[in-house]
Protein backbone atom coordinates (compact mmCIF):
# COMPACT_ATOMS: atom_id res chain seq x y z
CA UNK A 1 0.00 0.00 0.00
CA UNK A 2 1.49 3.26 -1.13
CA UNK A 3 1.30 5.74 1.70
CA UNK A 4 2.57 8.78 -0.19
CA UNK A 5 1.08 9.52 -3.60
CA UNK A 6 3.03 11.87 -5.85
CA UNK A 7 1.98 13.60 -9.06
CA UNK A 8 2.63 14.26 -11.83
CA UNK A 9 4.93 11.45 -12.91
CA UNK A 10 6.69 13.82 -15.29
CA UNK A 11 6.65 17.53 -15.90
CA UNK A 12 7.99 19.85 -18.58
CA UNK A 13 8.33 23.53 -17.72
CA UNK A 14 9.81 26.39 -19.65
CA UNK A 15 12.78 28.24 -18.26
CA UNK A 16 11.62 30.90 -15.87
CA UNK A 17 8.32 29.17 -15.18
CA UNK A 18 6.97 27.67 -11.98
CA UNK A 19 7.24 23.93 -11.41
CA UNK A 20 4.65 22.43 -9.10
CA UNK A 21 4.75 18.89 -7.75
CA UNK A 22 2.08 17.53 -5.45
CA UNK A 23 2.00 14.82 -2.80
CA UNK A 24 -0.75 13.36 -0.67
CA UNK A 25 -0.38 11.13 2.34
CA UNK A 26 -2.69 8.83 4.23
CA UNK A 27 -1.06 8.27 7.57
CA UNK A 28 -1.95 11.09 9.97
CA UNK A 29 0.97 10.08 12.17
CA UNK A 30 3.41 11.51 9.63
CA UNK A 31 4.95 14.67 11.00
CA UNK A 32 8.00 15.35 8.85
CA UNK A 33 7.85 15.96 5.11
CA UNK A 34 11.09 16.37 3.15
CA UNK A 35 11.65 16.83 -0.56
CA UNK A 36 14.68 15.28 -2.25
CA UNK A 37 16.29 16.05 -5.62
CA UNK A 38 18.07 13.31 -7.52
CA UNK A 39 20.20 13.60 -10.65
CA UNK A 40 20.79 10.52 -12.82
CA UNK A 41 23.29 8.12 -11.29
CA UNK A 42 23.50 10.09 -8.05
CA UNK A 43 22.07 9.76 -4.58
CA UNK A 44 19.16 11.97 -3.46
CA UNK A 45 19.92 15.31 -1.87
CA UNK A 46 17.65 17.08 0.60
CA UNK A 47 16.08 20.22 -0.83
CA UNK A 48 13.71 21.41 1.84
CA UNK A 49 11.54 19.94 4.58
CA UNK A 50 8.48 20.99 6.55
CA UNK A 51 6.61 20.02 9.69
CA UNK A 52 2.81 20.19 10.18
CA UNK A 53 2.99 23.21 12.50
CA UNK A 54 3.54 25.56 9.54
CA UNK A 55 1.66 25.91 6.27
CA UNK A 56 4.52 27.14 4.14
CA UNK A 57 8.30 27.12 4.12
CA UNK A 58 10.51 28.90 1.63
CA UNK A 59 14.20 28.45 0.90
CA UNK A 60 15.45 30.42 -2.06
CA UNK A 61 13.48 29.42 -5.15
CA UNK A 62 11.97 26.38 -3.41
CA UNK A 63 8.73 26.56 -1.42
CA UNK A 64 6.76 23.84 0.34
CA UNK A 65 3.04 24.42 0.85
CA UNK A 66 1.39 22.20 3.44
CA UNK A 67 -2.32 21.53 3.95
CA UNK A 68 -2.78 19.43 7.05
CA UNK A 69 -6.55 19.05 6.77
CA UNK A 70 -6.30 17.82 3.20
CA UNK A 71 -3.20 15.74 3.98
CA UNK A 72 -1.41 17.24 1.03
CA UNK A 73 1.85 19.06 0.46
CA UNK A 74 3.48 20.47 -2.62
CA UNK A 75 6.81 21.73 -3.90
CA UNK A 76 6.97 24.92 -5.91
CA UNK A 77 10.11 25.78 -7.85
CA UNK A 78 10.08 29.41 -8.85
CA UNK A 79 12.01 30.72 -11.85
CA UNK A 80 12.77 27.15 -12.95
CA UNK A 81 16.17 26.67 -14.60
CA UNK A 82 17.54 23.94 -16.89
CA UNK A 83 19.83 22.94 -14.01
CA UNK A 84 16.73 22.06 -12.01
CA UNK A 85 16.01 19.20 -14.43
CA UNK A 86 16.07 16.15 -12.18
CA UNK A 87 13.80 13.69 -10.41
CA UNK A 88 12.08 14.99 -7.30
CA UNK A 89 10.83 12.78 -4.51
CA UNK A 90 8.55 13.74 -1.69
CA UNK A 91 8.74 11.72 1.49
CA UNK A 92 7.12 11.44 4.88
CA UNK A 93 8.22 10.22 8.26
CA UNK A 94 6.94 9.87 11.81
CA UNK A 95 8.45 10.61 15.21
CA UNK A 96 9.65 14.05 14.12
CA UNK A 97 11.66 12.48 11.32
CA UNK A 98 13.38 9.86 13.39
CA UNK A 99 11.48 6.97 11.90
CA UNK A 100 12.05 5.63 8.41
CA UNK A 101 11.19 7.65 5.31
CA UNK A 102 8.34 6.67 3.01
CA UNK A 103 8.96 8.00 -0.48
CA UNK A 104 6.60 9.01 -3.25
CA UNK A 105 7.19 7.52 -6.70
CA UNK A 106 9.01 10.57 -7.99
CA UNK A 107 8.51 13.27 -10.61
CA UNK A 108 10.87 13.72 -13.54
CA UNK A 109 11.19 17.43 -14.18
CA UNK A 110 12.53 18.79 -17.44
CA UNK A 111 13.08 22.52 -17.71
CA UNK A 112 13.37 23.52 -21.33
CA UNK A 113 15.78 26.34 -22.24
CA UNK B 1 29.44 18.62 6.75
CA UNK B 2 27.29 15.47 6.85
CA UNK B 3 28.90 13.70 3.93
CA UNK B 4 28.18 10.06 3.20
CA UNK B 5 30.34 8.06 0.81
CA UNK B 6 29.89 4.68 -0.81
CA UNK B 7 32.37 2.28 -2.29
CA UNK B 8 32.48 1.08 -4.95
CA UNK B 9 30.47 3.45 -7.12
CA UNK B 10 29.83 0.64 -9.57
CA UNK B 11 30.53 -3.06 -9.67
CA UNK B 12 30.02 -5.86 -12.17
CA UNK B 13 30.06 -9.43 -10.96
CA UNK B 14 29.25 -12.91 -12.16
CA UNK B 15 26.11 -14.69 -11.09
CA UNK B 16 26.63 -16.67 -7.90
CA UNK B 17 29.35 -14.47 -6.44
CA UNK B 18 29.07 -12.16 -3.45
CA UNK B 19 29.54 -8.41 -3.50
CA UNK B 20 30.25 -6.07 -0.60
CA UNK B 21 29.22 -2.41 -0.63
CA UNK B 22 30.57 0.02 1.95
CA UNK B 23 28.80 3.07 3.34
CA UNK B 24 30.79 5.58 5.37
CA UNK B 25 29.88 8.75 7.21
CA UNK B 26 32.93 10.92 6.59
CA UNK B 27 32.61 13.72 9.10
CA UNK B 28 30.15 12.48 11.67
CA UNK B 29 29.25 9.41 13.66
CA UNK B 30 26.08 7.65 12.61
CA UNK B 31 24.43 5.28 15.04
CA UNK B 32 21.82 4.49 12.40
CA UNK B 33 22.26 3.98 8.69
CA UNK B 34 19.71 2.96 6.08
CA UNK B 35 20.02 0.87 2.94
CA UNK B 36 17.81 1.49 -0.07
CA UNK B 37 17.39 -0.14 -3.44
CA UNK B 38 16.32 1.75 -6.54
CA UNK B 39 15.40 0.27 -9.90
CA UNK B 40 15.58 2.45 -13.04
CA UNK B 41 13.03 5.24 -13.04
CA UNK B 42 11.54 4.03 -9.79
CA UNK B 43 11.46 5.27 -6.25
CA UNK B 44 13.71 4.34 -3.37
CA UNK B 45 12.69 1.24 -1.49
CA UNK B 46 13.98 0.84 2.04
CA UNK B 47 15.69 -2.51 2.51
CA UNK B 48 16.89 -2.31 6.08
CA UNK B 49 17.86 -0.12 8.99
CA UNK B 50 21.38 -0.67 10.24
CA UNK B 51 22.16 0.03 13.88
CA UNK B 52 25.71 0.17 15.18
CA UNK B 53 26.51 -2.79 17.37
CA UNK B 54 23.24 -4.62 16.82
CA UNK B 55 21.39 -6.60 14.20
CA UNK B 56 19.85 -4.80 11.28
CA UNK B 57 16.10 -4.44 10.97
CA UNK B 58 14.91 -5.66 7.59
CA UNK B 59 11.81 -4.53 5.76
CA UNK B 60 9.15 -7.03 4.88
CA UNK B 61 10.08 -9.07 1.83
CA UNK B 62 13.83 -8.45 2.06
CA UNK B 63 15.83 -11.67 2.46
CA UNK B 64 18.08 -11.35 5.48
CA UNK B 65 20.36 -14.17 4.39
CA UNK B 66 20.82 -12.70 0.94
CA UNK B 67 21.44 -9.09 1.94
CA UNK B 68 23.81 -9.18 4.88
CA UNK B 69 24.24 -5.92 6.73
CA UNK B 70 26.98 -5.18 9.22
CA UNK B 71 27.34 -1.92 11.14
CA UNK B 72 30.64 -2.52 12.85
CA UNK B 73 31.49 1.05 13.74
CA UNK B 74 29.86 4.45 14.05
CA UNK B 75 31.13 5.44 10.62
CA UNK B 76 30.84 2.26 8.57
CA UNK B 77 28.01 0.01 7.46
CA UNK B 78 28.39 -2.71 4.85
CA UNK B 79 25.87 -4.45 2.63
CA UNK B 80 26.86 -7.82 1.21
CA UNK B 81 24.79 -9.25 -1.59
CA UNK B 82 25.36 -12.98 -1.34
CA UNK B 83 25.07 -15.35 -4.29
CA UNK B 84 24.09 -12.49 -6.53
CA UNK B 85 21.82 -13.08 -9.50
CA UNK B 86 20.86 -10.84 -12.43
CA UNK B 87 17.63 -9.82 -10.69
CA UNK B 88 19.75 -8.28 -7.92
CA UNK B 89 21.13 -5.77 -10.41
CA UNK B 90 20.10 -2.39 -9.10
CA UNK B 91 21.23 0.93 -7.66
CA UNK B 92 21.95 0.57 -3.95
CA UNK B 93 21.98 3.72 -1.84
CA UNK B 94 22.75 4.22 1.82
CA UNK B 95 21.85 7.11 4.09
CA UNK B 96 22.66 8.25 7.59
CA UNK B 97 21.58 10.79 10.14
CA UNK B 98 23.97 13.14 11.88
CA UNK B 99 22.67 13.31 15.47
CA UNK B 100 24.96 16.20 16.37
CA UNK B 101 23.95 18.43 13.48
CA UNK B 102 21.36 21.14 13.58
CA UNK B 103 19.12 18.77 11.61
CA UNK B 104 19.18 15.42 13.43
CA UNK B 105 16.07 14.30 11.59
CA UNK B 106 17.65 14.69 8.14
CA UNK B 107 18.86 11.66 6.23
CA UNK B 108 21.99 12.32 4.20
CA UNK B 109 22.36 10.03 1.22
CA UNK B 110 25.43 8.50 -0.30
CA UNK B 111 26.13 8.69 -4.04
CA UNK B 112 24.91 5.14 -4.64
CA UNK B 113 26.45 1.95 -5.99
CA UNK B 114 25.42 0.52 -9.34
CA UNK B 115 25.48 -3.29 -9.20
CA UNK B 116 25.30 -5.31 -12.41
CA UNK B 117 25.17 -9.08 -12.14
CA UNK B 118 25.97 -10.95 -15.33
CSV table of C-alpha atoms in Angstrom, one decimal, chain A residues 32 36 38 41-44 46 51 59 89 93 96-101 103-106 108, chain B residues 34 36 38 41-44 46 49 59 91 93 97 103-107 109-112 114:
chain,number,residue,atom,x,y,z
A,32,UNK,CA,8.0,15.3,8.9
A,36,UNK,CA,14.7,15.3,-2.3
A,38,UNK,CA,18.1,13.3,-7.5
A,41,UNK,CA,23.3,8.1,-11.3
A,42,UNK,CA,23.5,10.1,-8.0
A,43,UNK,CA,22.1,9.8,-4.6
A,44,UNK,CA,19.2,12.0,-3.5
A,46,UNK,CA,17.7,17.1,0.6
A,51,UNK,CA,6.6,20.0,9.7
A,59,UNK,CA,14.2,28.5,0.9
A,89,UNK,CA,10.8,12.8,-4.5
A,93,UNK,CA,8.2,10.2,8.3
A,96,UNK,CA,9.7,14.0,14.1
A,97,UNK,CA,11.7,12.5,11.3
A,98,UNK,CA,13.4,9.9,13.4
A,99,UNK,CA,11.5,7.0,11.9
A,100,UNK,CA,12.0,5.6,8.4
A,101,UNK,CA,11.2,7.6,5.3
A,103,UNK,CA,9.0,8.0,-0.5
A,104,UNK,CA,6.6,9.0,-3.3
A,105,UNK,CA,7.2,7.5,-6.7
A,106,UNK,CA,9.0,10.6,-8.0
A,108,UNK,CA,10.9,13.7,-13.5
B,34,UNK,CA,19.7,3.0,6.1
B,36,UNK,CA,17.8,1.5,-0.1
B,38,UNK,CA,16.3,1.7,-6.5
B,41,UNK,CA,13.0,5.2,-13.0
B,42,UNK,CA,11.5,4.0,-9.8
B,43,UNK,CA,11.5,5.3,-6.3
B,44,UNK,CA,13.7,4.3,-3.4
B,46,UNK,CA,14.0,0.8,2.0
B,49,UNK,CA,17.9,-0.1,9.0
B,59,UNK,CA,11.8,-4.5,5.8
B,91,UNK,CA,21.2,0.9,-7.7
B,93,UNK,CA,22.0,3.7,-1.8
B,97,UNK,CA,21.6,10.8,10.1
B,103,UNK,CA,19.1,18.8,11.6
B,104,UNK,CA,19.2,15.4,13.4
B,105,UNK,CA,16.1,14.3,11.6
B,106,UNK,CA,17.7,14.7,8.1
B,107,UNK,CA,18.9,11.7,6.2
B,109,UNK,CA,22.4,10.0,1.2
B,110,UNK,CA,25.4,8.5,-0.3
B,111,UNK,CA,26.1,8.7,-4.0
B,112,UNK,CA,24.9,5.1,-4.6
B,114,UNK,CA,25.4,0.5,-9.3
